[in-house]
Amino acid sequence: MREITKLIHKYLRHDKKFPHVWCPGCGNGIILGALIRAIDRLGFTKDEIVLVSGIGCSGRLPVYVDFNTLHTTHGRALAFATGIKLAKPELTVIVIMGDGDAMAIGGNHFIHAARRNVDLTAIIFNNSIYGMTGGQYSPTTPYGMRASTAPYMNIEHDFKISELAVTAGAVFVGRGTVYHARLLDSLIEKALLKKGFGIVEVITHCHVQYGRQNKLGSAVDMMKWQRDNAISVEKAEKLSPEEKRGKIIIGVLVDRELPVYQDEYERIKERAKVSTVRGR
Amino acid sequence: MRKVLTGNQAVAYGVFLSRAEVISAYPITPQTTIMENLAELWADGVLEAKFLRVESEHSAMASIIGASMVGARTFTATSSQGLALMHEMLHWAAGARLPIVMVNVNRALGAPWNIWSDQTDSLSQRDTGWIQLYCENNQEVLDTIIQAYMIAETVSIPVMVVLDAFFLSHTSEVVEIPEGGEVEKFLPPYRPRYRLDVNDPHSFNLMVSPDYYQEFRYKIQMAMEEAKVVAEEVDGRFAKVFSRGYGLVEDYLCDEAELILVTTGTVTSTSRQVISQLRQKGQRVGLLKIKMFRPFPVQEVRAHLKGVQKVAVIDRNISFGCGGIFAQEIKAALCDQGERPQVFSFVTGLGGRDITPSVISEVIEYTRRNDRPEKEVIWVGMRG
């Protein structure tokens, strides 16, 4: 058996849940592959991992993998995941969301999970559109682009997911693309190792909705665009704001230490115990 | 003008003809194509409305509540989880007495996930103070939206127009589209009695003490009772202009019926066929379609079921720990009547499972065969 097939058979519910719903050429499979490779390399057992997703094409991901999986409501995956992590801190909880999922209906949960610094790893699939429901513009659809609810152009401005995460307090923020699959492997690995709220934003393509409506070509064309427009964090540091305009900056954007919610929680428990003993 | 339209396209035409001024929504299957059709009409400049794609259904309802408060005619559409997320705002819209019209495409609620037809989503919103109208076909969908604005703006109560997922939302039928001018004559522009107006300032929806709150609720109940009369009148006027009427309920082949089947939504169409075949075989069976769920047409239900021996209710919904929701309503309407039929409650078709002619025949056959139901709720069409 080929190595890749062994890996697939080890982690995918290959005899139950296939064929999958993703369109031919979709980038979601590349992200799933990167996630599996990262988990495999770090040596987790399947039972140590919990995958929690919301709604949208990304939401289907946990369905296909043989971990503890939860397919929750639109935008609320982080809230479900917070509950799981607090009740079972020994588990590694990974949250899978799309841009509409994490930035629109679940935007509030996103900033508060980052602010609270709960020990979770969020992987956000950013394809700039609501793919599953038919290509409506999302909070990450850039200004001027088209969508089925913006047949002439989108007049709203987009959220920058990673930058929002940095501002909101995430301790690890990485951005990659599905073209740069090896980088993606390592970003997910680093995020999983990091204690606290870490996110990996993955720029992926929806050639079927976003690509078609904006005449961006095939899946391959859109991946070439990722290749040609991505620059590393290191390179970006040497460029002026004008030179960076329109580029995707990929790599580790933030890796910092901030108090983790669970640690603070344990500390306050100890303090409360001492107070009780003293009779206060 | 006759056109082949899906249920969701019929909705968009209804909203367009009703000249909605502010439209706000969030995508959810199977509602999404309603908004896409409206977005297209808006982008083409045909529909002169403000169109918003907000960040959640909760915000969709909140934003049109705002628009309605300043006196705009408003519209939104949703389904299932989206409607559930709106719940808080539904109470608010009704409490603020805003004549909002919303479409809900009936879809099952999770968990587990399911995107197919099931009425539990809208029926769960029973006590929010919204009028609820259920549709059988795409023509009725279009016509009901126009009527809904008329009813809502007369009694100052929001209206939810409900259609089955996929069986209507994504199925094409021939639909007669009324002329814009005719609709404009039928449904004049919205002129609210009270609105947020800088030239005539008022405060709205402030805290009221226990000394006043109850009267606010009483007025909603009075408006709901008035809504039955108004809906009848609006339907009658609509029928005069457009030659199509629906009633709050509709009886089909009920003359001298001993057994009446009660249905809502698309199950009604399939049932018409079954009932007419059984009639041809000499069975004294009839059909009662319920269009209005809130306010519940108690008098009409009593009048149509008077003198009937047995009533079989098909519910594509479930109130756990109780049973089929329409069956409960019908039992409640009949309970204090002297001579009343035996009501049989059937639950089937949940999560989009087909309610075929053979399922309907099974329901009728069971009701014929038994004097009383063996259980409070009879589940039909279960897997082996």
XYZ file of C-alpha atoms in Angstrom:
664
model
C 0.000 0.000 0.000
C 1.285 3.499 -0.824
C 2.262 5.694 2.131
C -0.398 8.258 1.329
C -3.104 5.572 1.183
C -1.948 4.178 4.526
C -2.311 7.616 6.049
C -5.763 8.032 4.535
C -6.900 4.645 5.758
C -5.532 5.389 9.198
C -7.440 8.642 9.685
C -10.371 8.851 7.260
C -13.737 7.154 7.601
C -12.987 5.916 4.113
C -15.432 3.023 4.167
C -18.330 5.037 5.635
C -18.482 8.668 4.676
C -17.294 8.853 1.101
C -17.688 10.194 -1.535
C -17.327 13.632 0.046
C -19.400 16.696 -0.901
C -16.551 18.970 -1.992
C -16.363 19.970 -5.660
C -13.568 18.596 -7.853
C -10.582 20.926 -7.491
C -11.657 22.284 -4.093
C -8.883 23.339 -1.717
C -10.574 21.846 1.351
C -9.016 18.440 0.739
C -5.537 19.999 0.831
C -6.296 21.543 4.221
C -7.625 18.217 5.475
C -4.411 16.557 4.259
C -2.264 19.153 6.031
C -4.231 18.704 9.234
C -3.865 14.924 9.138
C -0.140 15.123 8.421
C 0.354 17.568 11.310
C -1.577 15.401 13.747
C 0.231 12.278 12.563
C 3.660 13.859 12.885
C 2.940 15.103 16.405
C 2.001 11.554 17.385
C -1.447 12.165 18.862
C -3.713 9.166 19.251
C -7.064 9.521 17.513
C -8.888 9.632 20.831
C -6.908 12.642 22.029
C -8.211 14.815 19.204
C -11.605 16.517 19.026
C -12.646 18.202 15.786
C -15.491 20.708 16.048
C -16.968 22.404 12.996
C -19.743 24.845 12.165
C -21.691 25.115 8.920
C -20.599 25.476 5.344
C -18.332 23.435 3.091
C -15.658 23.479 5.814
C -18.229 22.164 8.265
C -18.186 18.808 6.498
C -14.530 18.160 7.300
C -14.967 16.431 10.681
C -17.494 14.087 9.106
C -14.738 12.401 7.120
C -12.145 11.825 9.839
C -11.922 9.196 12.532
C -11.411 11.462 15.575
C -13.939 12.600 18.155
C -16.022 14.860 15.912
C -18.831 17.333 16.332
C -20.678 19.081 13.488
C -22.322 22.020 15.256
C -24.457 25.030 14.364
C -23.523 27.927 12.119
C -20.920 30.183 13.705
C -21.005 28.527 17.117
C -18.249 25.932 16.786
C -15.952 27.938 19.078
C -18.596 28.120 21.789
C -19.138 24.336 21.663
C -15.366 23.807 21.629
C -14.842 26.073 24.657
C -17.250 23.880 26.618
C -15.440 20.713 25.562
C -12.024 22.101 26.439
C -13.092 23.315 29.887
C -14.740 20.005 30.730
C -11.927 17.847 29.263
C -8.738 19.941 29.306
C -6.625 16.903 28.444
C -8.097 16.733 24.929
C -6.681 18.656 21.973
C -9.605 20.577 20.557
C -9.427 21.791 16.952
C -12.101 24.049 15.503
C -12.821 24.101 11.771
C -14.640 27.142 10.394
C -15.203 29.015 7.165
C -15.024 32.763 6.615
C -18.805 33.247 6.743
C -18.995 30.923 9.712
C -16.195 32.542 11.748
C -16.467 36.188 10.688
C -20.202 36.823 10.170
C -22.599 34.800 12.257
C -19.810 33.631 14.586
C -17.734 36.819 14.601
C -18.534 37.545 18.207
C -17.436 34.083 19.372
C -14.231 34.459 17.381
C -13.040 37.676 19.011
C -14.037 36.511 22.481
C -12.316 33.129 22.174
C -9.155 35.018 21.204
C -9.552 37.581 23.980
C -10.179 34.873 26.572
C -7.218 32.850 25.270
C -8.849 29.455 25.659
C -6.486 26.653 24.622
C -8.009 25.873 21.234
C -6.686 25.684 17.683
C -8.928 27.271 15.070
C -8.411 26.615 11.380
C -10.296 29.110 9.248
C -10.916 28.259 5.594
C -11.032 31.607 3.825
C -12.450 31.278 0.316
C -14.034 34.779 0.333
C -17.569 33.503 -0.289
C -20.470 31.437 1.035
C -19.787 28.431 -1.178
C -22.296 25.869 0.013
C -25.397 28.081 -0.184
C -24.589 29.351 -3.684
C -21.974 32.094 -3.648
C -23.332 34.978 -1.578
C -20.790 37.595 -0.546
C -19.224 37.016 2.856
C -17.378 39.284 5.320
C -14.125 38.430 3.517
C -15.323 39.079 -0.034
C -13.102 41.972 -1.126
C -14.636 45.293 -2.127
C -15.542 45.409 -5.797
C -15.808 41.651 -6.312
C -18.952 39.860 -7.406
C -21.216 37.373 -5.664
C -24.712 36.052 -6.230
C -26.025 38.706 -3.818
C -23.750 41.333 -5.384
C -24.183 40.770 -9.128
C -22.476 44.079 -10.003
C -19.997 44.403 -7.152
C -19.625 44.084 -3.423
C -19.816 47.502 -1.772
C -18.677 46.307 1.670
C -15.060 46.051 2.834
C -13.551 42.772 3.948
C -12.320 41.586 7.322
C -8.657 40.575 7.507
C -9.038 37.425 9.571
C -5.475 37.051 10.841
C -5.085 40.720 11.698
C -8.389 40.602 13.586
C -7.112 37.579 15.542
C -3.885 39.414 16.411
C -5.800 42.446 17.679
C -8.274 40.304 19.607
C -5.463 38.586 21.531
C -4.692 35.228 19.878
C -1.273 33.915 20.971
C -0.510 32.189 17.684
C -1.597 33.472 14.289
C -0.433 31.856 11.073
C -1.597 32.376 7.504
C -1.048 30.037 4.623
C -2.572 29.103 1.303
C -3.540 25.749 -0.107
C -0.860 26.235 -2.789
C 1.820 26.328 -0.066
C 0.802 22.955 1.361
C 4.089 22.231 3.166
C 3.981 25.576 4.939
C 0.407 24.766 5.921
C 1.539 21.487 7.520
C 4.048 23.335 9.683
C 1.680 26.193 10.600
C -0.954 23.730 11.824
C 1.720 21.784 13.712
C 2.946 24.949 15.463
C -0.604 26.030 16.277
C -1.364 22.627 17.792
C 1.745 22.766 19.980
C 0.971 26.275 21.179
C -0.866 26.581 24.451
C -3.648 29.171 24.215
C -5.834 30.331 21.363
C -4.071 29.750 18.072
C -5.442 30.233 14.592
C -4.341 29.277 11.128
C -6.056 31.216 8.356
C -5.942 29.291 5.111
C -6.474 31.149 1.861
C -8.270 28.696 -0.373
C -10.162 28.946 -3.622
C -13.794 28.388 -4.459
C -13.496 28.267 -8.229
C -17.090 27.033 -8.510
C -18.694 30.078 -6.855
C -16.188 32.867 -6.251
C -13.983 32.017 -9.207
C -16.828 31.610 -11.671
C -18.624 34.785 -10.630
C -15.404 36.799 -10.825
C -13.946 35.109 -13.913
C -10.828 33.956 -12.065
C -10.442 30.759 -14.030
C -10.025 27.169 -12.925
C -8.901 25.793 -9.587
C -5.378 25.612 -11.021
C -5.520 29.252 -12.132
C -6.651 30.302 -8.699
C -3.846 28.318 -7.055
C -1.347 29.956 -9.391
C -2.720 33.277 -8.219
C -1.982 32.207 -4.640
C 1.540 31.258 -5.684
C 2.147 34.562 -7.462
C 0.617 36.843 -4.835
C 1.838 35.311 -1.586
C 4.929 36.717 0.117
C 6.531 35.489 3.304
C 6.391 37.423 6.568
C 10.174 37.855 6.382
C 10.010 39.318 2.882
C 7.045 41.514 3.750
C 9.013 43.152 6.564
C 11.381 44.637 4.010
C 8.613 46.037 1.776
C 6.819 49.373 1.912
C 3.037 49.444 2.470
C 2.575 50.234 -1.259
C 4.629 47.201 -2.271
C 2.628 44.965 0.070
C -0.740 46.106 -1.283
C -2.787 43.231 -2.676
C -0.303 40.625 -1.445
C -1.075 37.744 0.884
C 1.437 37.661 3.712
C 2.041 34.065 4.700
C 3.870 32.459 7.597
C 3.791 33.039 11.365
C 2.262 36.469 11.992
C 2.260 36.229 15.777
C 3.724 33.814 18.299
C 3.571 35.241 21.815
C 2.958 34.315 25.432
C -0.187 35.508 27.218
C -1.982 34.006 30.233
C -4.079 31.010 29.170
C -7.678 30.868 30.386
C -7.467 27.381 31.913
C -4.330 28.265 33.917
C -5.970 31.401 35.249
C -9.032 29.364 36.088
C -6.987 26.825 38.097
C -5.229 29.645 39.910
C -8.474 31.304 40.980
C -9.766 27.924 42.169
C -6.712 27.549 44.397
C -7.172 31.056 45.724
C -10.834 30.373 46.517
C -9.861 27.181 48.392
C -7.336 29.054 50.526
C -9.918 31.710 51.335
C -12.430 29.041 52.368
C -9.903 27.368 54.655
C -9.172 30.691 56.299
C -12.882 31.036 56.883
C -13.425 34.056 54.677
C -48.572 36.759 -17.328
C -47.961 33.033 -16.853
C -44.490 31.799 -15.987
C -42.867 28.613 -14.763
C -41.554 29.473 -11.302
C -40.052 27.646 -8.340
C -41.626 28.377 -4.967
C -38.706 30.619 -4.097
C -39.048 32.555 -7.360
C -42.765 32.939 -6.631
C -41.786 34.464 -3.281
C -39.462 36.932 -4.996
C -42.207 37.960 -7.443
C -44.663 38.372 -4.579
C -42.254 40.633 -2.703
C -41.436 42.563 -5.862
C -45.113 43.117 -6.689
C -45.779 44.142 -3.084
C -43.046 46.791 -3.484
C -41.027 45.965 -0.360
C -38.683 48.843 0.450
C -36.095 47.251 2.762
C -35.004 43.628 2.436
C -32.460 41.983 4.689
C -31.380 38.359 4.946
C -28.677 35.814 5.664
C -28.089 32.752 3.467
C -29.524 29.400 4.531
C -30.592 26.398 2.489
C -33.339 26.127 1.197
C -34.226 29.808 1.501
C -31.162 31.273 -0.216
C -32.499 31.470 -3.756
C -35.272 33.799 -2.555
C -32.630 36.352 -1.622
C -30.647 35.687 -4.787
C -33.705 36.363 -6.927
C -34.458 39.525 -4.989
C -30.808 40.630 -5.143
C -30.919 40.230 -8.892
C -34.168 42.182 -9.264
C -32.640 44.868 -7.041
C -29.300 44.978 -8.872
C -31.097 45.216 -12.218
C -32.909 48.278 -10.887
C -36.309 46.609 -11.301
C -36.885 46.354 -7.556
C -36.501 49.730 -5.897
C -35.563 48.531 -2.436
C -32.653 48.763 -0.042
C -31.042 45.336 0.064
C -28.831 44.144 2.938
C -26.933 40.896 3.382
C -26.249 41.017 7.116
C -24.125 38.818 9.403
C -26.842 36.577 10.865
C -30.586 35.948 10.828
C -30.849 37.676 14.179
C -29.433 40.823 12.569
C -31.650 40.343 9.511
C -34.766 40.600 11.643
C -33.283 43.371 13.820
C -32.448 45.468 10.776
C -35.900 45.191 9.244
C -37.455 45.944 12.616
C -35.529 49.212 12.440
C -36.641 49.826 8.874
C -40.248 49.007 9.701
C -40.187 51.413 12.642
C -39.443 54.326 10.346
C -42.318 53.292 8.123
C -40.772 51.161 5.376
C -42.426 48.062 3.950
C -40.001 45.272 4.819
C -39.191 41.680 3.974
C -36.900 38.866 5.049
C -36.780 35.123 4.484
C -35.227 32.291 6.425
C -35.517 28.649 7.367
C -34.975 26.224 10.237
C -31.888 27.143 12.308
C -32.071 30.683 10.954
C -35.628 31.080 12.215
C -34.615 29.598 15.554
C -31.787 32.138 15.817
C -34.288 34.933 15.087
C -36.587 33.845 17.901
C -35.847 36.760 20.230
C -36.464 39.262 17.451
C -39.755 37.608 16.443
C -41.215 38.432 19.851
C -39.859 41.945 19.466
C -41.368 42.533 16.028
C -44.802 41.410 17.213
C -44.558 43.311 20.507
C -43.590 46.469 18.618
C -46.639 45.870 16.361
C -44.647 46.034 13.133
C -46.264 44.747 9.909
C -43.209 42.813 8.748
C -43.683 40.010 6.233
C -41.292 37.085 6.368
C -41.112 33.846 4.465
C -40.034 30.703 6.257
C -39.157 27.714 4.134
C -40.055 24.763 6.360
C -36.912 22.748 7.068
C -36.007 20.301 9.827
C -34.035 21.477 12.858
C -30.800 19.857 14.070
C -29.372 17.843 15.691
C -28.847 15.705 13.639
C -28.480 17.879 10.565
C -31.177 17.691 7.913
C -32.100 20.258 5.268
C -35.419 18.782 4.125
C -39.041 19.633 4.766
C -40.470 19.611 8.299
C -42.820 22.106 9.948
C -41.403 22.046 13.463
C -39.282 25.162 12.818
C -42.185 27.545 12.186
C -44.595 25.822 14.574
C -42.026 26.282 17.356
C -42.559 30.027 16.879
C -46.241 29.608 17.797
C -46.258 32.011 20.744
C -44.186 34.830 19.257
C -47.255 36.817 18.165
C -46.864 36.268 14.415
C -49.655 35.384 12.051
C -48.706 32.151 10.249
C -50.020 31.170 6.803
C -49.147 27.796 5.213
C -49.120 27.362 1.441
C -49.936 24.394 -0.750
C -48.503 25.424 -4.133
C -46.406 28.125 -5.774
C -49.408 30.151 -6.943
C -50.669 30.267 -3.392
C -47.190 31.342 -2.242
C -47.159 34.364 -4.553
C -50.747 35.356 -3.794
C -50.310 34.884 -0.042
C -47.381 37.282 0.104
C -49.448 40.078 -1.401
C -52.297 39.260 0.975
C -49.860 39.056 3.897
C -48.796 42.699 3.512
C -52.425 43.755 3.382
C -53.275 41.792 6.547
C -50.132 42.830 8.433
C -50.569 46.529 7.672
C -54.243 46.457 8.632
C -53.860 44.818 12.052
C -50.236 45.826 12.795
C -49.109 42.252 13.371
C -46.228 40.596 11.473
C -46.998 37.731 9.109
C -44.967 34.603 8.402
C -45.715 32.951 5.057
C -44.650 29.323 5.129
C -43.792 26.895 2.329
C -42.342 23.386 2.263
C -38.633 22.956 1.560
C -37.880 21.572 -1.907
C -41.436 20.283 -2.529
C -42.229 23.951 -3.214
C -39.068 26.009 -2.730
C -37.144 24.250 -5.502
C -39.978 22.756 -7.590
C -41.227 24.549 -10.693
C -44.909 25.072 -11.407
C -46.912 27.307 -13.710
C -47.752 30.489 -11.854
C -49.994 33.351 -12.942
C -48.174 36.586 -12.111
C -50.584 39.445 -11.441
C -50.079 42.757 -13.226
C -48.111 45.292 -11.167
C -50.761 47.962 -11.619
C -53.497 45.666 -10.342
C -51.443 44.766 -7.267
C -50.724 48.443 -6.629
C -54.445 49.174 -6.632
C -55.094 46.231 -4.308
C -52.196 46.960 -1.963
C -51.634 50.713 -1.584
C -48.333 52.074 -0.206
C -47.761 51.466 3.502
C -48.834 54.432 5.627
C -48.123 53.652 9.288
C -50.222 55.238 11.995
C -47.132 55.622 14.195
C -43.510 55.686 13.193
C -40.129 57.057 14.189
C -40.305 60.552 12.785
C -38.004 63.429 13.730
C -40.761 65.908 12.926
C -43.221 64.184 15.225
C -41.081 62.689 17.984
C -42.268 59.762 20.115
C -40.603 57.148 22.278
C -41.176 53.507 21.468
C -40.874 50.217 23.353
C -39.688 51.663 26.650
C -39.900 49.814 29.952
C -43.497 49.480 31.134
C -44.397 48.564 34.681
C -46.744 45.734 35.730
C -49.446 48.405 35.754
C -49.389 48.584 31.952
C -47.702 45.521 30.410
C -50.759 43.268 30.524
C -52.809 45.711 28.435
C -50.121 45.666 25.747
C -50.484 41.870 25.544
C -54.280 42.139 25.549
C -54.133 44.443 22.556
C -52.047 41.934 20.611
C -54.583 39.229 21.377
C -57.395 41.523 20.198
C -55.466 42.275 17.006
C -54.980 38.546 16.432
C -58.718 37.959 16.720
C -59.323 40.832 14.322
C -56.733 39.287 11.981
C -59.044 36.329 11.255
C -61.786 38.664 10.061
C -59.324 40.829 8.148
C -57.673 37.821 6.480
C -61.087 36.604 5.285
C -61.897 40.045 3.910
C -58.524 40.435 2.221
C -58.844 36.990 0.645
C -62.353 37.830 -0.561
C -61.200 41.093 -2.122
C -58.200 39.359 -3.645
C -60.495 36.724 -5.164
C -62.670 39.443 -6.723
C -59.699 41.126 -8.397
C -57.518 38.127 -9.266
C -60.087 35.266 -9.351
C -58.162 33.223 -6.800
C -59.027 32.754 -3.120
C -57.910 30.375 -0.408
C -59.836 30.964 2.830
C -58.432 30.374 6.308
C -59.300 26.720 5.764
C -60.521 24.981 2.628
C -62.814 21.966 2.433
C -62.540 19.516 -0.437
C -65.190 16.871 -1.127
C -66.525 17.212 2.408
C -70.261 16.857 1.579
C -71.753 14.152 3.786
C -68.281 12.976 4.731
C -68.036 10.585 7.684
C -64.278 10.887 7.836
C -62.291 14.054 7.204
C -58.557 14.147 6.658
C -56.841 17.331 7.872
C -53.645 18.474 6.185
C -51.388 21.510 5.690
C -48.842 22.501 3.035
C -47.980 20.272 0.098
C -49.416 17.105 1.674
C -52.757 18.645 0.779
C -52.162 18.298 -2.972
C -51.309 14.612 -2.701
C -54.284 14.111 -0.389
C -56.699 15.707 -2.872
C -55.850 12.942 -5.310
C -56.253 10.158 -2.756
C -59.538 11.563 -1.449
C -61.009 11.996 -4.919
C -60.130 8.387 -5.807
C -61.706 7.101 -2.590
C -64.828 9.182 -3.284
C -65.113 7.573 -6.706
C -65.036 4.210 -4.941
C -67.969 5.375 -2.825
C -66.151 6.078 0.449
C -67.558 9.065 2.335
C -64.258 10.809 2.971
C -63.311 14.479 2.682
C -60.346 16.791 3.122
C -59.837 19.929 5.189
C -56.795 22.061 4.452
C -55.624 24.400 7.189
C -53.965 27.513 5.805
C -53.929 29.712 8.899
C -52.180 28.414 12.014
C -52.010 31.666 14.014
C -54.506 32.963 14.809
C -56.013 29.459 14.799
C -59.320 29.420 12.879
C -61.263 27.707 15.671
C -64.761 28.589 14.435
C -64.030 27.469 10.879
C -62.541 24.179 12.067
C -65.566 23.514 14.294
C -68.012 24.354 11.503
C -66.315 22.056 8.991
C -65.889 19.120 11.362
C -69.395 19.277 12.830
C -71.341 16.058 12.411
C -68.308 14.151 11.173
C -67.567 10.835 12.912
C -63.818 10.707 12.549
C -61.008 13.164 11.847
C -57.508 12.058 10.800
C -54.811 14.717 11.159
C -51.483 14.393 9.353
C -48.666 16.292 11.040
C -45.259 16.795 9.420
C -44.026 18.073 12.788
C -43.703 16.907 16.368
C -44.014 18.538 19.760
C -41.986 16.071 21.798
C -43.857 14.695 24.769
C -47.157 15.780 23.262
C -47.609 14.860 19.586
C -48.540 16.340 16.223
C -49.090 20.076 16.617
C -52.055 20.552 14.277
C -53.779 17.552 15.876
C -53.385 19.201 19.286
C -54.877 22.447 17.980
C -57.830 20.607 16.441
C -58.492 18.580 19.582
C -58.406 21.795 21.609
C -60.847 23.473 19.200
C -63.293 20.559 19.473
C -62.955 19.587 23.136
C -65.882 21.631 24.461
C -68.239 20.840 21.583
C -71.175 18.617 22.533
C -71.044 16.112 19.709
C -67.534 15.865 18.476
C -65.634 13.574 16.154
C -62.957 11.138 17.279
C -59.604 12.707 16.381
C -56.746 10.488 15.177
C -53.259 12.022 15.246
C -50.683 10.825 12.698
C -47.052 11.949 12.558
C -45.122 11.306 9.347
C -42.888 12.874 6.722
C -40.365 14.310 9.194
C -37.073 15.579 7.807
C -38.365 15.434 4.232
C -39.495 11.811 4.143
C -42.061 11.475 1.343
C -45.729 11.404 2.266
C -46.892 9.312 -0.658
C -50.467 8.454 -1.693
C -49.974 5.042 -0.073
C -49.015 6.665 3.258
C -52.156 8.811 3.069
C -54.278 5.765 2.170
C -52.801 3.942 5.162
C -53.788 6.858 7.431
C -57.360 6.813 6.117
C -57.614 3.023 6.259
C -56.422 2.968 9.879
C -58.960 5.618 10.824
C -61.784 3.725 9.068
C -60.872 0.418 10.685
C -60.561 1.620 14.297
C -63.239 3.205 16.470
C -60.555 4.906 18.503
C -56.816 5.353 17.956
C -54.755 2.747 19.794
C -52.244 5.440 20.803
C -52.295 9.193 21.288
C -49.845 9.575 18.394
C -49.595 7.132 15.513
C -46.324 7.176 13.593
C -46.700 6.275 9.933
C -44.095 5.396 7.317
C -41.449 4.223 9.815
C -38.419 2.256 8.610
C -38.924 -1.492 8.858
